[in-house]
Amino acid sequence: MKNSDNEPEKTEVEVFERVNRLKIKSGGSEDSPDGVISAEAIEEADQSITEMCTDCPDLVNKSLQNLTSTWAEMKENTSPEKRKELAQKMFTDAHEIKDLSGMCGYTLISEFAESLRDYILETTLTVDAQRIIVQAHIDAIQIVHREDIRDDGGPLAQELKLAVQKAIKQHK
């Protein structure tokens, strides 16, 4: 309502203070501006990661088996819908291998898996030449896993990187 012609209409605004539930879940409170994670929670998380990393080779092996069996199925399948579904499964397995191996110190496997994941994301995997690139990545991951190479150094690692780069350059 206007009191006079020159005064603007007065409007009341009610401000609702919302509870930040995410902050509370992360150890914060309504009184503290930042969340706080207890030392015990951090220690428990570190212990969980350490335990998971002792099983890393087996977990990577399982994802690698899934990846190779999906890849074998994809090579035989011509249906665009099915190939899209299989490509998504391969993407997920490569992503899982990348994350797990990277977290546990297997940087070379992580690097090859990330490259494969990104390649799957950017292509439709319908051209025969693309098969060579995917197979080069899978072969490299299998060799690094079998040889239990943790870092990205050494002559075998350099040879594998060059082989994958050569496949990409020749068939992209």
Coordinates of N, CA and C in Angstrom, one line a residue:
M1 N 0.8 -1.2 0.0 CA 0.0 0.0 0.0 C 0.9 1.2 0.0
K2 N 0.4 2.2 -0.7 CA 1.1 3.5 -0.7 C 0.5 4.4 0.4
N3 N 1.4 5.1 1.1 CA 1.0 6.1 2.1 C 0.6 7.4 1.4
S4 N 1.4 7.7 0.4 CA 1.1 8.9 -0.4 C 1.6 8.6 -1.8
D5 N 1.4 9.6 -2.7 CA 1.8 9.4 -4.0 C 3.4 9.3 -4.2
N6 N 4.1 9.9 -3.3 CA 5.6 9.9 -3.4 C 6.3 8.8 -2.8
E7 N 5.7 8.1 -1.8 CA 6.3 7.0 -1.1 C 6.0 5.7 -1.8
P8 N 7.1 4.8 -1.9 CA 6.9 3.5 -2.5 C 6.1 2.6 -1.6
E9 N 5.6 1.6 -2.1 CA 4.9 0.6 -1.3 C 5.8 -0.2 -0.4
K10 N 5.5 -0.4 0.8 CA 6.3 -1.1 1.8 C 5.9 -2.6 1.7
T11 N 6.9 -3.4 1.6 CA 6.7 -4.8 1.5 C 7.5 -5.5 2.6
E12 N 6.9 -6.4 3.3 CA 7.6 -7.1 4.4 C 8.2 -8.4 3.8
V13 N 9.5 -8.6 4.2 CA 10.2 -9.8 3.7 C 10.5 -10.7 4.9
E14 N 10.2 -12.0 4.8 CA 10.5 -12.8 5.9 C 11.7 -13.7 5.5
V15 N 12.8 -13.7 6.2 CA 14.0 -14.5 5.9 C 13.9 -15.8 6.7
F16 N 14.1 -16.9 5.9 CA 14.1 -18.2 6.6 C 15.6 -18.7 6.7
E17 N 16.1 -19.0 7.8 CA 17.4 -19.6 8.0 C 17.3 -21.1 7.9
R18 N 17.9 -21.6 6.9 CA 17.9 -23.1 6.6 C 19.0 -23.8 7.3
V19 N 18.7 -25.0 7.8 CA 19.8 -25.8 8.4 C 20.6 -26.4 7.4
N20 N 21.9 -26.2 7.5 CA 22.9 -26.8 6.5 C 23.2 -28.2 7.0
R21 N 22.4 -29.2 6.5 CA 22.6 -30.6 6.9 C 23.9 -31.2 6.4
L22 N 24.4 -30.8 5.3 CA 25.6 -31.3 4.8 C 26.8 -30.9 5.7
K23 N 26.8 -29.7 6.2 CA 27.8 -29.2 7.1 C 27.8 -30.1 8.4
I24 N 26.6 -30.4 8.9 CA 26.4 -31.2 10.1 C 27.0 -32.6 9.8
K25 N 26.6 -33.1 8.7 CA 27.1 -34.5 8.4 C 28.6 -34.6 8.3
S26 N 29.2 -33.5 7.8 CA 30.7 -33.4 7.7 C 31.4 -33.0 9.0
G27 N 30.7 -33.0 10.1 CA 31.3 -32.7 11.4 C 31.2 -31.3 11.8
G28 N 30.6 -30.4 11.1 CA 30.4 -29.1 11.5 C 29.2 -28.9 12.4
S29 N 28.9 -27.6 12.7 CA 27.8 -27.3 13.5 C 27.2 -26.0 13.0
E30 N 26.0 -25.7 13.6 CA 25.4 -24.4 13.2 C 26.3 -23.2 13.7
D31 N 27.0 -23.4 14.7 CA 27.8 -22.3 15.3 C 29.2 -22.1 14.6
S32 N 29.7 -23.2 14.0 CA 31.0 -23.0 13.3 C 30.8 -22.9 11.8
P33 N 31.6 -22.0 11.2 CA 31.4 -21.7 9.8 C 32.0 -22.8 8.9
D34 N 32.9 -23.6 9.4 CA 33.5 -24.7 8.6 C 33.2 -26.0 9.2
G35 N 33.1 -27.0 8.4 CA 33.0 -28.4 8.9 C 34.3 -28.9 9.5
V36 N 34.2 -29.8 10.4 CA 35.4 -30.3 11.1 C 35.3 -31.8 11.0
I37 N 36.3 -32.5 10.6 CA 36.3 -33.9 10.5 C 37.3 -34.4 11.6
S38 N 36.8 -35.2 12.4 CA 37.6 -35.7 13.6 C 38.8 -36.5 13.1
A39 N 39.9 -36.5 13.9 CA 41.1 -37.2 13.6 C 40.8 -38.7 13.6
E40 N 39.8 -39.2 14.4 CA 39.5 -40.6 14.4 C 38.8 -41.0 13.0
A41 N 38.0 -40.1 12.5 CA 37.3 -40.4 11.2 C 38.4 -40.4 10.1
I42 N 39.3 -39.5 10.2 CA 40.4 -39.5 9.1 C 41.2 -40.8 9.2
E43 N 41.6 -41.2 10.4 CA 42.3 -42.4 10.7 C 41.6 -43.6 10.2
E44 N 40.3 -43.7 10.4 CA 39.5 -44.8 10.0 C 39.4 -44.8 8.5
A45 N 39.3 -43.7 7.8 CA 39.3 -43.6 6.4 C 40.6 -44.1 5.8
D46 N 41.7 -43.6 6.4 CA 43.0 -44.0 5.9 C 43.2 -45.6 6.1
Q47 N 42.7 -46.1 7.2 CA 42.8 -47.6 7.4 C 42.0 -48.3 6.3
S48 N 40.8 -47.8 6.0 CA 40.0 -48.4 5.0 C 40.7 -48.4 3.7
I49 N 41.3 -47.3 3.3 CA 42.0 -47.2 2.0 C 43.2 -48.2 2.0
T50 N 43.9 -48.3 3.1 CA 45.0 -49.2 3.2 C 44.6 -50.6 3.0
E51 N 43.5 -51.0 3.7 CA 43.0 -52.4 3.5 C 42.5 -52.6 2.1
M52 N 41.9 -51.6 1.5 CA 41.4 -51.8 0.1 C 42.6 -51.9 -0.8
C53 N 43.7 -51.2 -0.6 CA 44.9 -51.3 -1.4 C 45.6 -52.6 -1.3
T54 N 45.5 -53.3 -0.2 CA 46.1 -54.6 -0.2 C 45.3 -55.6 -1.1
D55 N 44.1 -55.3 -1.4 CA 43.3 -56.1 -2.3 C 43.3 -55.5 -3.7
C56 N 44.0 -54.5 -3.9 CA 44.0 -53.7 -5.2 C 44.3 -54.6 -6.4
P57 N 45.4 -55.4 -6.4 CA 45.6 -56.3 -7.6 C 44.4 -57.2 -7.9
D58 N 43.8 -57.7 -6.9 CA 42.6 -58.6 -7.2 C 41.4 -57.8 -7.7
L59 N 41.2 -56.6 -7.1 CA 40.1 -55.8 -7.6 C 40.3 -55.3 -9.0
V60 N 41.5 -54.9 -9.3 CA 41.9 -54.4 -10.7 C 41.7 -55.6 -11.6
N61 N 42.2 -56.8 -11.2 CA 42.0 -58.0 -12.1 C 40.6 -58.3 -12.4
K62 N 39.7 -58.1 -11.4 CA 38.3 -58.4 -11.6 C 37.7 -57.4 -12.6
S63 N 38.0 -56.1 -12.5 CA 37.6 -55.1 -13.4 C 38.2 -55.3 -14.8
L64 N 39.4 -55.7 -14.8 CA 40.1 -56.0 -16.1 C 39.5 -57.2 -16.8
Q65 N 39.1 -58.2 -16.1 CA 38.4 -59.3 -16.7 C 37.0 -58.9 -17.2
N66 N 36.3 -58.0 -16.5 CA 35.0 -57.5 -17.0 C 35.3 -56.7 -18.3
L67 N 36.3 -55.9 -18.3 CA 36.6 -55.0 -19.4 C 36.9 -55.9 -20.6
T68 N 37.7 -56.9 -20.5 CA 38.1 -57.7 -21.6 C 37.0 -58.6 -22.1
S69 N 36.1 -59.0 -21.2 CA 35.0 -59.8 -21.7 C 34.0 -58.9 -22.4
T70 N 33.8 -57.7 -21.9 CA 32.9 -56.8 -22.6 C 33.4 -56.4 -24.0
W71 N 34.7 -56.2 -24.0 CA 35.4 -55.9 -25.3 C 35.3 -57.0 -26.3
A72 N 35.4 -58.2 -25.8 CA 35.2 -59.4 -26.7 C 33.8 -59.4 -27.3
E73 N 32.9 -59.2 -26.4 CA 31.4 -59.1 -26.8 C 31.2 -58.0 -27.8
M74 N 31.8 -56.9 -27.6 CA 31.6 -55.7 -28.5 C 32.2 -56.0 -29.9
K75 N 33.3 -56.6 -29.9 CA 33.9 -56.9 -31.2 C 33.0 -57.8 -32.1
E76 N 32.2 -58.6 -31.5 CA 31.3 -59.5 -32.2 C 30.0 -58.9 -32.5
N77 N 29.6 -57.8 -31.8 CA 28.3 -57.2 -31.9 C 28.2 -56.1 -32.9
T78 N 27.2 -56.1 -33.7 CA 27.0 -55.0 -34.7 C 25.9 -54.1 -34.4
S79 N 25.0 -54.4 -33.5 CA 23.9 -53.6 -33.2 C 24.3 -52.3 -32.5
P80 N 23.9 -51.1 -33.1 CA 24.3 -49.8 -32.5 C 23.9 -49.7 -31.1
E81 N 22.7 -50.1 -30.7 CA 22.2 -50.0 -29.4 C 23.0 -50.8 -28.4
K82 N 23.3 -52.0 -28.8 CA 24.1 -52.9 -27.9 C 25.5 -52.4 -27.8
R83 N 26.1 -51.9 -28.9 CA 27.4 -51.4 -28.8 C 27.5 -50.2 -27.9
K84 N 26.5 -49.4 -27.9 CA 26.5 -48.2 -27.0 C 26.4 -48.7 -25.6
E85 N 25.6 -49.7 -25.3 CA 25.5 -50.3 -23.9 C 26.8 -50.9 -23.5
L86 N 27.5 -51.6 -24.4 CA 28.8 -52.2 -24.1 C 29.9 -51.2 -23.9
A87 N 29.8 -50.1 -24.7 CA 30.8 -49.0 -24.6 C 30.7 -48.4 -23.2
Q88 N 29.4 -48.2 -22.7 CA 29.2 -47.7 -21.4 C 29.8 -48.6 -20.3
K89 N 29.6 -49.9 -20.5 CA 30.2 -50.8 -19.5 C 31.7 -50.7 -19.5
M90 N 32.3 -50.7 -20.7 CA 33.8 -50.5 -20.8 C 34.3 -49.3 -20.2
F91 N 33.5 -48.2 -20.4 CA 33.9 -46.9 -19.8 C 33.9 -47.0 -18.3
T92 N 32.9 -47.6 -17.7 CA 32.8 -47.8 -16.3 C 33.9 -48.6 -15.7
D93 N 34.2 -49.7 -16.4 CA 35.3 -50.6 -16.0 C 36.7 -49.9 -16.1
A94 N 36.9 -49.1 -17.1 CA 38.2 -48.4 -17.3 C 38.3 -47.3 -16.2
H95 N 37.1 -46.7 -15.9 CA 37.1 -45.6 -14.9 C 37.4 -46.2 -13.5
E96 N 36.8 -47.4 -13.3 CA 37.1 -48.1 -12.0 C 38.5 -48.5 -11.8
I97 N 39.1 -49.0 -12.9 CA 40.5 -49.4 -12.9 C 41.4 -48.2 -12.6
K98 N 41.1 -47.1 -13.3 CA 41.8 -45.8 -13.1 C 41.8 -45.3 -11.7
D99 N 40.6 -45.3 -11.1 CA 40.5 -44.7 -9.8 C 41.2 -45.6 -8.8
L100 N 40.9 -46.9 -8.8 CA 41.4 -47.8 -7.8 C 43.0 -47.9 -7.9
S101 N 43.5 -48.1 -9.1 CA 44.9 -48.2 -9.3 C 45.6 -46.9 -8.9
G102 N 45.0 -45.8 -9.3 CA 45.6 -44.5 -9.0 C 45.7 -44.3 -7.5
M103 N 44.6 -44.6 -6.8 CA 44.6 -44.4 -5.3 C 45.6 -45.3 -4.6
C104 N 45.9 -46.5 -5.2 CA 46.8 -47.4 -4.5 C 48.2 -47.4 -5.0
G105 N 48.5 -46.4 -5.8 CA 49.9 -46.2 -6.2 C 50.3 -46.9 -7.5
Y106 N 49.4 -47.5 -8.3 CA 49.7 -48.1 -9.6 C 49.4 -47.0 -10.6
T107 N 50.3 -46.1 -10.7 CA 50.1 -44.9 -11.6 C 50.1 -45.3 -13.1
L108 N 50.9 -46.2 -13.5 CA 50.9 -46.6 -14.9 C 49.6 -47.2 -15.4
I109 N 49.1 -48.1 -14.6 CA 47.8 -48.7 -15.0 C 46.7 -47.6 -15.0
S110 N 46.8 -46.7 -14.0 CA 45.9 -45.6 -13.9 C 45.9 -44.7 -15.2
E111 N 47.1 -44.5 -15.6 CA 47.3 -43.6 -16.8 C 46.7 -44.3 -18.1
F112 N 47.0 -45.6 -18.3 CA 46.5 -46.3 -19.4 C 44.9 -46.4 -19.3
A113 N 44.4 -46.7 -18.2 CA 43.0 -46.8 -18.0 C 42.3 -45.5 -18.2
E114 N 42.9 -44.4 -17.8 CA 42.3 -43.1 -18.0 C 42.3 -42.7 -19.5
S115 N 43.4 -43.1 -20.2 CA 43.4 -42.8 -21.6 C 42.4 -43.6 -22.3
L116 N 42.2 -44.9 -21.9 CA 41.2 -45.7 -22.6 C 39.8 -45.2 -22.3
R117 N 39.5 -44.8 -21.0 CA 38.2 -44.3 -20.6 C 37.9 -43.0 -21.5
D118 N 38.9 -42.1 -21.6 CA 38.6 -40.9 -22.3 C 38.4 -41.2 -23.8
Y119 N 39.2 -42.2 -24.4 CA 39.0 -42.5 -25.8 C 37.6 -43.1 -26.0
I120 N 37.1 -43.9 -25.1 CA 35.8 -44.5 -25.2 C 34.7 -43.4 -25.2
L121 N 35.0 -42.4 -24.4 CA 34.0 -41.3 -24.2 C 33.9 -40.5 -25.5
E122 N 35.1 -40.3 -26.2 CA 35.1 -39.4 -27.3 C 34.8 -40.1 -28.7
T123 N 34.7 -41.4 -28.7 CA 34.4 -42.2 -29.9 C 33.2 -43.0 -29.8
T124 N 32.7 -43.5 -31.0 CA 31.6 -44.5 -31.0 C 32.0 -45.9 -31.1
L125 N 33.3 -46.1 -31.3 CA 33.9 -47.5 -31.4 C 33.2 -48.3 -32.5
T126 N 33.0 -47.6 -33.7 CA 32.3 -48.3 -34.8 C 33.3 -48.5 -35.9
V127 N 34.4 -47.9 -35.9 CA 35.4 -48.0 -37.0 C 36.4 -49.1 -36.6
D128 N 36.8 -49.9 -37.6 CA 37.7 -51.0 -37.3 C 39.1 -50.5 -36.8
A129 N 39.5 -49.4 -37.2 CA 40.8 -48.8 -36.8 C 40.8 -48.5 -35.3
Q130 N 39.6 -48.2 -34.8 CA 39.4 -47.9 -33.4 C 39.7 -49.1 -32.5
R131 N 39.4 -50.3 -33.1 CA 39.6 -51.5 -32.4 C 41.1 -51.7 -32.0
I132 N 42.0 -51.2 -32.9 CA 43.4 -51.4 -32.6 C 43.8 -50.5 -31.4
I133 N 43.3 -49.3 -31.4 CA 43.6 -48.4 -30.3 C 43.1 -48.9 -28.9
V134 N 41.8 -49.4 -28.9 CA 41.3 -50.0 -27.7 C 42.1 -51.2 -27.3
Q135 N 42.4 -52.1 -28.2 CA 43.2 -53.3 -27.9 C 44.5 -52.9 -27.4
A136 N 45.2 -51.9 -27.9 CA 46.5 -51.5 -27.5 C 46.4 -51.1 -26.0
H137 N 45.4 -50.3 -25.7 CA 45.2 -49.9 -24.3 C 45.0 -51.1 -23.3
I138 N 44.1 -52.0 -23.7 CA 43.8 -53.2 -22.9 C 45.1 -54.1 -22.8
D139 N 45.8 -54.3 -23.9 CA 47.0 -55.1 -23.8 C 48.0 -54.4 -22.8
A140 N 48.2 -53.1 -22.9 CA 49.1 -52.4 -22.0 C 48.7 -52.6 -20.5
I141 N 47.4 -52.4 -20.3 CA 46.9 -52.6 -18.9 C 47.2 -54.0 -18.4
Q142 N 46.9 -55.0 -19.2 CA 47.1 -56.4 -18.8 C 48.6 -56.6 -18.5
I143 N 49.5 -56.1 -19.4 CA 50.9 -56.3 -19.2 C 51.4 -55.7 -17.9
V144 N 51.0 -54.4 -17.7 CA 51.4 -53.7 -16.5 C 50.9 -54.4 -15.2
H145 N 49.6 -54.9 -15.3 CA 49.0 -55.6 -14.2 C 49.8 -56.9 -13.9
R146 N 50.0 -57.7 -15.0 CA 50.7 -59.0 -14.8 C 52.1 -58.8 -14.3
E147 N 52.8 -57.8 -14.7 CA 54.2 -57.5 -14.3 C 54.3 -56.8 -13.0
D148 N 53.1 -56.3 -12.4 CA 53.0 -55.6 -11.2 C 53.9 -54.4 -11.2
I149 N 53.8 -53.6 -12.2 CA 54.5 -52.3 -12.3 C 53.7 -51.2 -11.6
R150 N 54.3 -50.6 -10.6 CA 53.6 -49.6 -9.9 C 53.7 -48.2 -10.4
D151 N 54.9 -47.8 -10.9 CA 55.0 -46.4 -11.3 C 55.2 -46.4 -12.8
D152 N 55.5 -45.2 -13.3 CA 55.5 -45.0 -14.8 C 56.9 -45.0 -15.3
G153 N 57.9 -45.5 -14.6 CA 59.3 -45.5 -15.0 C 59.7 -46.9 -15.6
G154 N 60.9 -46.9 -16.1 CA 61.4 -48.2 -16.6 C 61.2 -48.4 -18.0
P155 N 62.1 -49.2 -18.6 CA 62.1 -49.4 -20.1 C 60.8 -50.1 -20.6
L156 N 60.2 -51.0 -19.8 CA 59.0 -51.7 -20.3 C 57.8 -50.7 -20.3
A157 N 57.8 -49.8 -19.3 CA 56.7 -48.8 -19.2 C 56.8 -47.8 -20.4
Q158 N 58.1 -47.4 -20.7 CA 58.3 -46.5 -21.9 C 57.9 -47.2 -23.2
E159 N 58.2 -48.5 -23.3 CA 57.9 -49.2 -24.5 C 56.4 -49.3 -24.7
L160 N 55.6 -49.6 -23.6 CA 54.2 -49.7 -23.6 C 53.6 -48.3 -24.0
K161 N 54.1 -47.3 -23.4 CA 53.5 -45.9 -23.7 C 53.7 -45.6 -25.2
L162 N 54.9 -45.9 -25.7 CA 55.1 -45.7 -27.2 C 54.2 -46.5 -28.0
A163 N 54.0 -47.8 -27.6 CA 53.1 -48.7 -28.4 C 51.7 -48.1 -28.5
V164 N 51.2 -47.6 -27.4 CA 49.8 -47.1 -27.3 C 49.8 -45.8 -28.1
Q165 N 50.8 -44.9 -28.0 CA 50.8 -43.7 -28.7 C 50.9 -43.9 -30.2
K166 N 51.7 -44.9 -30.6 CA 51.8 -45.3 -32.0 C 50.5 -45.8 -32.6
A167 N 49.7 -46.6 -31.8 CA 48.4 -47.1 -32.2 C 47.5 -45.9 -32.4
I168 N 47.5 -45.0 -31.5 CA 46.6 -43.8 -31.6 C 47.0 -43.0 -32.8
K169 N 48.2 -42.7 -33.0 CA 48.6 -41.9 -34.2 C 48.3 -42.5 -35.5
Q170 N 48.5 -43.8 -35.6 CA 48.3 -44.5 -36.9 C 46.8 -44.7 -37.2
H171 N 46.0 -44.8 -36.2 CA 44.6 -45.2 -36.4 C 43.5 -44.2 -36.0
K172 N 43.9 -43.1 -35.6 CA 43.0 -42.1 -35.2 C 42.4 -41.4 -36.4

